[in-house]
mmCIF file of C-alpha atoms and ligand atoms in Angstrom:
data_model
loop_
_atom_site.group_PDB
_atom_site.id
_atom_site.type_symbol
_atom_site.label_atom_id
_atom_site.label_comp_id
_atom_site.label_asym_id
_atom_site.label_seq_id
_atom_site.Cartn_x
_atom_site.Cartn_y
_atom_site.Cartn_z
ATOM 1 C CA MET K 1 0.000 0.000 0.000
ATOM 2 C CA ALA K 2 1.318 3.442 -0.901
ATOM 3 C CA ASP K 3 1.591 5.860 2.028
ATOM 4 C CA PHE K 4 -0.056 8.699 0.095
ATOM 5 C CA ASP K 5 -3.315 9.452 -1.701
ATOM 6 C CA LEU K 6 -3.646 10.728 -5.253
ATOM 7 C CA ARG K 7 -6.359 13.196 -6.253
ATOM 8 C CA PRO K 8 -6.543 14.044 -9.944
ATOM 9 C CA VAL K 9 -6.707 17.843 -10.379
ATOM 10 C CA SER K 10 -8.151 18.114 -13.901
ATOM 11 C CA PRO K 11 -9.566 15.943 -16.680
ATOM 12 C CA ALA K 12 -6.445 16.753 -18.722
ATOM 13 C CA LEU K 13 -3.542 15.795 -16.473
ATOM 14 C CA GLY K 14 -2.067 16.234 -13.000
ATOM 15 C CA ALA K 15 -2.740 14.867 -9.517
ATOM 16 C CA GLU K 16 -2.318 16.196 -6.012
ATOM 17 C CA VAL K 17 -0.317 13.929 -3.702
ATOM 18 C CA VAL K 18 -1.710 14.003 -0.191
ATOM 19 C CA GLY K 19 -0.097 12.670 2.966
ATOM 20 C CA LEU K 20 3.656 13.080 2.434
ATOM 21 C CA ASP K 21 6.098 15.331 4.283
ATOM 22 C CA LEU K 22 8.913 15.864 1.780
ATOM 23 C CA SER K 23 11.258 17.304 4.413
ATOM 24 C CA ARG K 24 11.804 13.699 5.556
ATOM 25 C CA PRO K 25 13.690 11.136 3.488
ATOM 26 C CA LEU K 26 11.307 8.933 1.487
ATOM 27 C CA ASP K 27 11.707 5.181 1.487
ATOM 28 C CA PRO K 28 12.485 3.564 -1.868
ATOM 29 C CA ARG K 29 9.010 2.036 -2.160
ATOM 30 C CA THR K 30 7.434 5.470 -1.863
ATOM 31 C CA VAL K 31 9.828 6.839 -4.501
ATOM 32 C CA GLU K 32 8.865 3.932 -6.756
ATOM 33 C CA ALA K 33 5.162 4.591 -6.227
ATOM 34 C CA LEU K 34 5.613 8.319 -6.905
ATOM 35 C CA SER K 35 7.514 7.523 -10.098
ATOM 36 C CA ALA K 36 4.610 5.395 -11.245
ATOM 37 C CA ALA K 37 2.160 8.179 -10.305
ATOM 38 C CA LEU K 38 4.230 10.694 -12.268
ATOM 39 C CA GLY K 39 4.235 8.361 -15.261
ATOM 40 C CA GLU K 40 0.461 8.105 -15.086
ATOM 41 C CA HIS K 41 -0.561 11.703 -14.203
ATOM 42 C CA LEU K 42 2.500 13.534 -15.656
ATOM 43 C CA VAL K 43 2.305 16.338 -13.059
ATOM 44 C CA LEU K 44 2.273 15.863 -9.266
ATOM 45 C CA ALA K 45 1.454 18.674 -6.822
ATOM 46 C CA PHE K 46 2.434 18.463 -3.139
ATOM 47 C CA ARG K 47 0.986 21.230 -0.946
ATOM 48 C CA GLY K 48 1.870 22.593 2.483
ATOM 49 C CA GLN K 49 5.558 21.628 2.430
ATOM 50 C CA ARG K 50 8.388 23.364 4.311
ATOM 51 C CA LEU K 51 11.550 22.652 2.394
ATOM 52 C CA GLY K 52 15.057 24.013 2.457
ATOM 53 C CA ASP K 53 17.313 23.651 -0.581
ATOM 54 C CA ALA K 54 18.921 20.531 0.909
ATOM 55 C CA ASP K 55 15.443 18.947 1.219
ATOM 56 C CA LEU K 56 14.563 19.897 -2.364
ATOM 57 C CA VAL K 57 17.831 18.377 -3.599
ATOM 58 C CA ARG K 58 17.370 15.187 -1.558
ATOM 59 C CA PHE K 59 13.734 14.749 -2.623
ATOM 60 C CA SER K 60 14.329 15.292 -6.327
ATOM 61 C CA GLY K 61 17.667 13.469 -6.234
ATOM 62 C CA ALA K 62 15.762 10.327 -5.168
ATOM 63 C CA PHE K 63 14.384 10.149 -8.741
ATOM 64 C CA GLY K 64 17.668 10.482 -10.624
ATOM 65 C CA ARG K 65 20.839 12.470 -11.077
ATOM 66 C CA LEU K 66 20.276 16.212 -10.839
ATOM 67 C CA ASP K 67 21.509 18.467 -13.644
ATOM 68 C CA LYS K 68 23.187 21.783 -12.916
ATOM 69 C CA ALA K 69 20.955 24.847 -13.112
ATOM 70 C CA PRO K 70 20.934 26.337 -16.628
ATOM 71 C CA ILE K 71 22.456 29.736 -17.431
ATOM 72 C CA THR K 72 19.937 32.555 -17.059
ATOM 73 C CA GLU K 73 19.631 35.872 -18.858
ATOM 74 C CA HIS K 74 21.678 37.300 -15.968
ATOM 75 C CA GLY K 75 24.379 34.595 -15.931
ATOM 76 C CA ARG K 76 24.593 31.745 -13.406
ATOM 77 C CA LEU K 77 22.172 32.340 -10.576
ATOM 78 C CA ASN K 78 21.800 29.093 -8.695
ATOM 79 C CA ALA K 79 20.754 29.161 -5.035
ATOM 80 C CA PRO K 80 23.795 29.899 -2.869
ATOM 81 C CA GLY K 81 25.665 26.655 -2.170
ATOM 82 C CA PHE K 82 23.470 24.519 -4.488
ATOM 83 C CA GLU K 83 24.516 24.498 -8.121
ATOM 84 C CA GLU K 84 21.570 22.171 -8.931
ATOM 85 C CA VAL K 85 19.016 24.684 -7.665
ATOM 86 C CA TYR K 86 17.756 27.114 -10.301
ATOM 87 C CA VAL K 87 16.199 30.305 -8.967
ATOM 88 C CA ILE K 88 13.148 31.649 -10.809
ATOM 89 C CA SER K 89 12.297 35.075 -9.471
ATOM 90 C CA ASN K 90 11.583 38.708 -10.274
ATOM 91 C CA VAL K 91 13.214 39.831 -7.003
ATOM 92 C CA VAL K 92 16.120 42.268 -7.307
ATOM 93 C CA GLU K 93 18.492 42.563 -4.344
ATOM 94 C CA ASP K 94 21.109 45.300 -4.142
ATOM 95 C CA GLY K 95 20.416 46.121 -7.775
ATOM 96 C CA ARG K 96 20.967 42.517 -8.941
ATOM 97 C CA PRO K 97 18.292 40.005 -10.021
ATOM 98 C CA ILE K 98 18.379 36.893 -7.820
ATOM 99 C CA GLY K 99 16.777 34.648 -10.453
ATOM 100 C CA ALA K 100 15.494 34.115 -13.979
ATOM 101 C CA LEU K 101 12.330 34.852 -15.975
ATOM 102 C CA GLY K 102 11.302 38.163 -14.383
ATOM 103 C CA ASP K 103 7.559 38.862 -14.148
ATOM 104 C CA ARG K 104 6.490 38.409 -17.783
ATOM 105 C CA GLU K 105 4.644 35.530 -19.343
ATOM 106 C CA SER K 106 6.790 32.531 -20.050
ATOM 107 C CA ALA K 107 5.781 30.763 -23.255
ATOM 108 C CA TRP K 108 4.926 27.069 -23.562
ATOM 109 C CA HIS K 109 8.082 24.948 -23.360
ATOM 110 C CA ALA K 110 9.790 21.840 -22.055
ATOM 111 C CA ASP K 111 12.807 22.505 -19.844
ATOM 112 C CA MET K 112 16.216 22.438 -21.502
ATOM 113 C CA ALA K 113 14.777 20.778 -24.607
ATOM 114 C CA TYR K 114 17.760 22.139 -26.550
ATOM 115 C CA LEU K 115 20.082 19.600 -24.878
ATOM 116 C CA ASP K 116 20.827 16.225 -26.450
ATOM 117 C CA GLU K 117 19.464 14.643 -23.271
ATOM 118 C CA PRO K 118 16.950 16.987 -21.640
ATOM 119 C CA PRO K 119 15.965 16.398 -18.006
ATOM 120 C CA PHE K 120 13.273 13.766 -17.545
ATOM 121 C CA ALA K 121 11.553 15.710 -14.789
ATOM 122 C CA SER K 122 11.642 19.046 -12.959
ATOM 123 C CA SER K 123 10.528 20.023 -9.440
ATOM 124 C CA LEU K 124 9.475 23.588 -8.705
ATOM 125 C CA TYR K 125 9.018 24.769 -5.119
ATOM 126 C CA ALA K 126 7.254 28.013 -4.128
ATOM 127 C CA LEU K 127 8.928 30.223 -1.507
ATOM 128 C CA GLU K 128 7.092 33.497 -2.261
ATOM 129 C CA VAL K 129 4.094 33.958 -4.546
ATOM 130 C CA PRO K 130 2.165 36.992 -5.830
ATOM 131 C CA ASP K 131 -1.474 37.624 -4.836
ATOM 132 C CA GLU K 132 -2.515 37.334 -8.465
ATOM 133 C CA GLY K 133 -1.037 35.921 -11.674
ATOM 134 C CA GLY K 134 2.005 33.689 -11.977
ATOM 135 C CA ASP K 135 -0.032 30.483 -12.421
ATOM 136 C CA THR K 136 1.842 27.660 -14.160
ATOM 137 C CA GLY K 137 0.045 25.730 -16.891
ATOM 138 C CA PHE K 138 0.714 22.214 -18.163
ATOM 139 C CA VAL K 139 -0.215 20.195 -21.231
ATOM 140 C CA SER K 140 0.383 16.550 -22.054
ATOM 141 C CA THR K 141 2.272 16.236 -25.320
ATOM 142 C CA LEU K 142 0.450 12.935 -25.894
ATOM 143 C CA ALA K 143 -2.826 14.883 -25.827
ATOM 144 C CA SER K 144 -1.206 17.507 -28.093
ATOM 145 C CA TYR K 145 -0.450 14.839 -30.670
ATOM 146 C CA ASP K 146 -3.960 13.393 -30.422
ATOM 147 C CA ALA K 147 -5.358 16.915 -30.995
ATOM 148 C CA LEU K 148 -3.792 17.182 -34.462
ATOM 149 C CA PRO K 149 -6.170 16.686 -37.365
ATOM 150 C CA GLU K 150 -5.458 13.527 -39.367
ATOM 151 C CA GLY K 151 -3.833 15.371 -42.291
ATOM 152 C CA LEU K 152 -1.471 17.239 -40.019
ATOM 153 C CA ARG K 153 -0.508 14.010 -38.258
ATOM 154 C CA ARG K 154 0.540 12.616 -41.583
ATOM 155 C CA ARG K 155 2.571 15.735 -42.380
ATOM 156 C CA VAL K 156 4.557 15.674 -39.124
ATOM 157 C CA GLU K 157 5.425 11.985 -39.347
ATOM 158 C CA GLY K 158 9.165 11.491 -39.829
ATOM 159 C CA LEU K 159 10.039 15.186 -39.389
ATOM 160 C CA SER K 160 12.559 16.440 -36.880
ATOM 161 C CA LEU K 161 12.808 19.729 -35.015
ATOM 162 C CA LYS K 162 15.758 21.875 -34.092
ATOM 163 C CA HIS K 163 15.391 23.199 -30.520
ATOM 164 C CA ASP K 164 16.977 26.597 -29.970
ATOM 165 C CA ALA K 165 19.541 26.970 -27.164
ATOM 166 C CA THR K 166 19.911 30.756 -27.209
ATOM 167 C CA THR K 167 16.697 32.023 -25.660
ATOM 168 C CA ASN K 168 14.762 30.969 -22.570
ATOM 169 C CA SER K 169 11.024 30.561 -22.142
ATOM 170 C CA GLY K 170 10.647 34.174 -21.008
ATOM 171 C CA GLY K 171 12.012 35.246 -24.397
ATOM 172 C CA TYR K 172 15.261 36.396 -22.759
ATOM 173 C CA LEU K 173 18.603 35.695 -24.388
ATOM 174 C CA ARG K 174 20.793 33.510 -22.156
ATOM 175 C CA GLN K 175 24.000 35.239 -21.167
ATOM 176 C CA GLY K 176 26.805 34.403 -23.606
ATOM 177 C CA PHE K 177 24.488 33.745 -26.591
ATOM 178 C CA GLU K 178 23.498 35.838 -29.601
ATOM 179 C CA VAL K 179 20.095 36.232 -31.250
ATOM 180 C CA PRO K 180 20.094 33.537 -33.965
ATOM 181 C CA THR K 181 20.084 34.780 -37.535
ATOM 182 C CA ASP K 182 20.429 31.481 -39.434
ATOM 183 C CA LEU K 183 18.438 28.762 -37.677
ATOM 184 C CA ARG K 184 20.290 26.040 -39.610
ATOM 185 C CA SER K 185 23.567 26.826 -37.899
ATOM 186 C CA SER K 186 22.546 28.432 -34.583
ATOM 187 C CA PRO K 187 23.121 26.508 -31.307
ATOM 188 C CA GLY K 188 20.588 23.841 -30.320
ATOM 189 C CA SER K 189 19.840 20.163 -30.832
ATOM 190 C CA VAL K 190 17.702 18.230 -33.238
ATOM 191 C CA HIS K 191 15.093 15.746 -31.991
ATOM 192 C CA PRO K 192 12.302 13.819 -33.719
ATOM 193 C CA LEU K 193 9.116 15.907 -33.857
ATOM 194 C CA VAL K 194 7.032 12.857 -33.020
ATOM 195 C CA ASP K 195 8.127 10.701 -30.126
ATOM 196 C CA VAL K 196 6.785 7.314 -29.124
ATOM 197 C CA HIS K 197 5.823 6.873 -25.479
ATOM 198 C CA PRO K 198 6.602 3.460 -23.901
ATOM 199 C CA SER K 199 2.822 2.739 -24.071
ATOM 200 C CA GLY K 200 3.019 2.991 -27.883
ATOM 201 C CA ARG K 201 1.104 6.293 -27.979
ATOM 202 C CA LYS K 202 2.641 9.136 -29.938
ATOM 203 C CA ALA K 203 3.586 12.553 -28.565
ATOM 204 C CA LEU K 204 4.668 15.871 -30.049
ATOM 205 C CA ARG K 205 8.110 17.009 -29.021
ATOM 206 C CA LEU K 206 7.905 20.756 -29.593
ATOM 207 C CA GLY K 207 10.271 22.220 -26.959
ATOM 208 C CA ARG K 208 9.346 25.831 -27.568
ATOM 209 C CA ARG K 209 8.127 27.939 -30.452
ATOM 210 C CA LEU K 210 10.615 30.808 -30.641
ATOM 211 C CA HIS K 211 13.553 30.121 -33.018
ATOM 212 C CA ALA K 212 12.426 26.510 -33.591
ATOM 213 C CA TYR K 213 13.139 25.129 -37.058
ATOM 214 C CA ILE K 214 12.208 22.022 -39.026
ATOM 215 C CA PRO K 215 15.397 20.934 -40.823
ATOM 216 C CA GLY K 216 14.941 20.362 -44.527
ATOM 217 C CA LEU K 217 12.181 22.955 -44.941
ATOM 218 C CA GLU K 218 12.479 26.517 -46.132
ATOM 219 C CA ARG K 219 12.317 28.878 -43.180
ATOM 220 C CA VAL K 220 8.862 30.234 -44.170
ATOM 221 C CA GLU K 221 7.476 26.709 -44.594
ATOM 222 C CA SER K 222 8.879 25.693 -41.260
ATOM 223 C CA GLU K 223 7.322 28.742 -39.558
ATOM 224 C CA ALA K 224 3.922 28.100 -41.168
ATOM 225 C CA LEU K 225 3.877 24.412 -40.278
ATOM 226 C CA LEU K 226 5.014 25.056 -36.694
ATOM 227 C CA ASP K 227 2.341 27.745 -36.233
ATOM 228 C CA GLU K 228 -0.288 25.321 -37.442
ATOM 229 C CA ILE K 229 0.911 22.525 -35.146
ATOM 230 C CA TRP K 230 1.105 24.821 -32.108
ATOM 231 C CA ARG K 231 -2.479 26.026 -32.659
ATOM 232 C CA HIS K 232 -3.721 22.513 -31.944
ATOM 233 C CA ALA K 233 -1.042 21.417 -29.484
ATOM 234 C CA VAL K 234 -1.878 23.838 -26.670
ATOM 235 C CA ARG K 235 -5.643 24.116 -27.069
ATOM 236 C CA PRO K 236 -6.947 25.482 -23.731
ATOM 237 C CA ASP K 237 -9.123 22.444 -23.011
ATOM 238 C CA LEU K 238 -5.990 20.244 -23.027
ATOM 239 C CA THR K 239 -4.302 22.277 -20.287
ATOM 240 C CA TRP K 240 -4.388 22.646 -16.526
ATOM 241 C CA HIS K 241 -3.032 25.664 -14.608
ATOM 242 C CA HIS K 242 -1.693 25.420 -11.081
ATOM 243 C CA ARG K 243 -2.524 28.321 -8.750
ATOM 244 C CA TRP K 244 0.458 28.564 -6.392
ATOM 245 C CA ARG K 245 0.556 28.811 -2.622
ATOM 246 C CA VAL K 246 3.735 29.132 -0.592
ATOM 247 C CA GLY K 247 4.945 25.621 0.277
ATOM 248 C CA ASP K 248 3.697 23.979 -2.957
ATOM 249 C CA LEU K 249 6.056 21.683 -4.788
ATOM 250 C CA VAL K 250 5.047 20.731 -8.327
ATOM 251 C CA MET K 251 6.948 18.015 -10.138
ATOM 252 C CA TRP K 252 6.399 17.410 -13.835
ATOM 253 C CA ASP K 253 7.457 14.819 -16.326
ATOM 254 C CA ASN K 254 9.499 16.920 -18.734
ATOM 255 C CA ARG K 255 9.438 14.344 -21.550
ATOM 256 C CA TRP K 256 5.700 14.103 -22.039
ATOM 257 C CA THR K 257 4.514 17.559 -20.959
ATOM 258 C CA MET K 258 5.116 21.238 -21.700
ATOM 259 C CA HIS K 259 4.439 24.151 -19.357
ATOM 260 C CA ARG K 260 4.071 27.937 -19.368
ATOM 261 C CA ARG K 261 3.553 30.723 -16.852
ATOM 262 C CA ASP K 262 1.184 33.677 -16.598
ATOM 263 C CA PRO K 263 2.668 37.138 -16.033
ATOM 264 C CA PHE K 264 2.141 38.773 -12.638
ATOM 265 C CA PRO K 265 2.303 42.326 -11.198
ATOM 266 C CA ALA K 266 5.840 43.701 -11.282
ATOM 267 C CA ASP K 267 5.533 45.151 -7.791
ATOM 268 C CA GLN K 268 4.859 41.739 -6.214
ATOM 269 C CA ARG K 269 7.515 39.208 -5.247
ATOM 270 C CA ARG K 270 7.655 35.679 -6.645
ATOM 271 C CA ARG K 271 10.475 33.341 -5.652
ATOM 272 C CA MET K 272 10.685 29.703 -6.748
ATOM 273 C CA HIS K 273 13.478 27.115 -6.524
ATOM 274 C CA ARG K 274 13.738 24.419 -9.172
ATOM 275 C CA THR K 275 15.711 21.240 -9.665
ATOM 276 C CA GLN K 276 16.038 19.405 -12.969
ATOM 277 C CA ILE K 277 16.302 15.640 -12.847
ATOM 278 C CA GLY K 278 18.579 14.234 -15.527
ATOM 279 C CA ALA K 279 17.772 11.501 -18.012
ATOM 280 C CA ARG K 280 17.359 8.414 -15.959
ATOM 281 C CA HIS K 281 18.427 4.876 -16.662
ATOM 282 C CA THR K 282 17.009 3.000 -13.686
ATOM 283 C CA LEU K 283 13.637 2.978 -11.918
ATOM 284 C CA GLU K 284 11.841 3.270 -15.266
ATOM 285 C CA SER K 285 8.246 3.642 -14.220
ATOM 286 C CA VAL K 286 6.178 4.477 -17.276
ATOM 287 C CA GLN K 287 4.332 1.424 -18.501
HETATM 288 C C1 OGA J 301 10.299 26.276 -14.751
HETATM 289 C C2 OGA J 301 9.384 27.250 -15.289
HETATM 290 C C3 OGA J 301 7.545 28.562 -14.604
HETATM 291 C C4 OGA J 301 7.120 29.200 -13.350
HETATM 292 O O1 OGA J 301 10.453 26.215 -13.519
HETATM 293 O O2 OGA J 301 10.889 25.514 -15.509
HETATM 294 O O3 OGA J 301 9.221 27.323 -16.474
HETATM 295 O O4 OGA J 301 5.955 29.075 -13.013
HETATM 296 N N1 OGA J 301 8.739 27.961 -14.391
HETATM 297 O O5 OGA J 301 7.959 29.835 -12.702
HETATM 298 MN MN1 MN J 302 10.363 25.718 -17.461
#
């Protein structure tokens, strides 16, 4: 018997996990059961937690090797003492931003999709949240694929997609990169546009829209086809948005979902700590 309850949060995807205190080490059976729950629901929300960075690292590290925090638009800004902990915040201290993504909308994306081996999951923990805005939305990329009309499904079969490495989901250029001019040679990695889930179902692997490119097509054709795919892929009825409270930890499967964030008032503080769990070779849970 698992020592937690699962309550689905929307018809689309996601479940709340009730009954676990993540500040205590989890036993391997619980980790196994959570992995299976993540495979099934794709997003897990844990509320009312009180976690320090060491707890966040231990909890997420139970699911696989943690990747280092990516470079932000302001350079490297991991939480002090924890190079695996990425800070997402609009807070400025002593004239310097403490984290990435500011207060604007962040567009639909999968985390670090521009790597050859993107993280398989991410965990985001809320330390400070605004009174309004800043909700984080999720979509299953299996549902995105299913939402394509038949003709479009045929057109995407066998195509690949180049995922841009220069710009983050807030539309900010990562420090050290330049705005891409030729998408054929700019930094990023190429992945199949259609992925096959271990269940045999197909999924769209879109990464993010900005500076994405379908190799082999003229730039204008690539833009037109991507726009058409995206129109179906993130249809509002396929999505679920999490309304944050301090102490929430939300973990998502980064292979079979994408996420985005609403903007929020610039004069309110939002501070989140994230870990990214690297491609994993054991404990495979998805059936
Ligand atoms: C992330 C991310 C959105 C948010 O943590 O990867 O995209 O809600 N965050 O801050
Ligand atoms: Mn993200």
